[in-house]
Amino acid sequence: MLDFKQLLGVMLKQKRKPLHASLIAEAVIMLVTVLGFGFAMHWSVEGKITTITAAAVIMFLDMIAYAIWAIYQAYRINRSQTWRVIPADSRIFLNANVLTTGMGIFWQWLLSWAMMLVYVLPVSRSLVRTASFKSSIGDFSQTGGQMPGFLLELAVLGFFAAIELTYYWLLVTDLSGALVDHLPVGAKAAKTLKEFIELLLVILFSWISGHVWGNLADAFTQKADSIFMVLGMLIVEQIINCLLAGGAETWIFAKYTESQK
């Protein structure tokens, strides 16, 4: 039987190539876009603003696309007869799959932001020198020392958010499958009903998550002394969400998905 560390290494190795391909494609597309808009608009103020906007749009689209693809791959791995012949406990298998998916999403997001800074920083510096908001530089220089800590907390928050997102999607698909399989319906109707239940569960979980996040953010903002404390409280809330979603999905996976092998 493989232990958690061994299985984690196997899954990380398998998921590394798609991550590299995504980042390389994103870098090429952003480079072509930035140069295209820059030369087409003669690197004017409007052109620089356009390049920053275009690069940001490409980055966010690629981040979203990779997250969707990574979670879909986690879903396929959970149901793959090839993967599931690996001698490992079902709980270890599930959690290794989710953790490596979350790590992939986290690194893709973090490196996308780094790439964005590499492309945009030279443009933004020259833009600041020519734009009308030079007075903001003094304020930024006074608070810039806090930026590493702020970015670190955002990165940690994004890491747990990626894991929570993966757990919840697997929970939605496993739960809908478990519900439909206990209903006396045909195969075609079962597929349609499963998709409908998945949609309802996504809406329900999204509403609950948004409602909880909104209330907590308001409460944290009123009680916290700084943005660092707000982010710290949100990280704790995110960890609790991961434990709840992970516990529910582990139980459903062991009771339903593994029983279908």
mmCIF file of C-alpha atoms in Angstrom, residues 106 110 113-114 117 140 144-159 227-228 231 235:
data_model
loop_
_atom_site.group_PDB
_atom_site.id
_atom_site.type_symbol
_atom_site.label_atom_id
_atom_site.label_comp_id
_atom_site.label_asym_id
_atom_site.label_seq_id
_atom_site.Cartn_x
_atom_site.Cartn_y
_atom_site.Cartn_z
ATOM 1 C CA PHE A 106 -2.370 27.892 -6.248
ATOM 2 C CA LEU A 110 0.624 32.887 -7.964
ATOM 3 C CA TRP A 113 0.376 37.308 -10.836
ATOM 4 C CA ALA A 114 4.180 37.285 -10.950
ATOM 5 C CA LEU A 117 4.012 42.119 -12.701
ATOM 6 C CA PHE A 140 2.668 54.043 -1.717
ATOM 7 C CA GLY A 144 5.078 49.592 0.398
ATOM 8 C CA GLY A 145 6.987 47.836 3.186
ATOM 9 C CA GLN A 146 3.769 46.048 4.167
ATOM 10 C CA MET A 147 3.240 44.645 0.669
ATOM 11 C CA PRO A 148 5.178 41.339 1.126
ATOM 12 C CA GLY A 149 3.086 40.412 4.168
ATOM 13 C CA PHE A 150 -0.110 41.376 2.369
ATOM 14 C CA LEU A 151 0.765 39.285 -0.689
ATOM 15 C CA LEU A 152 1.773 36.342 1.519
ATOM 16 C CA GLU A 153 -1.600 36.336 3.271
ATOM 17 C CA LEU A 154 -3.384 36.595 -0.076
ATOM 18 C CA ALA A 155 -1.365 33.624 -1.352
ATOM 19 C CA VAL A 156 -2.259 31.514 1.701
ATOM 20 C CA LEU A 157 -5.917 32.511 1.350
ATOM 21 C CA GLY A 158 -5.833 31.545 -2.343
ATOM 22 C CA PHE A 159 -4.251 28.175 -1.509
ATOM 23 C CA ILE A 227 -6.360 44.436 6.681
ATOM 24 C CA PHE A 228 -3.826 41.839 7.889
ATOM 25 C CA LEU A 231 -7.174 38.365 5.959
ATOM 26 C CA ILE A 235 -7.824 32.300 6.310
#
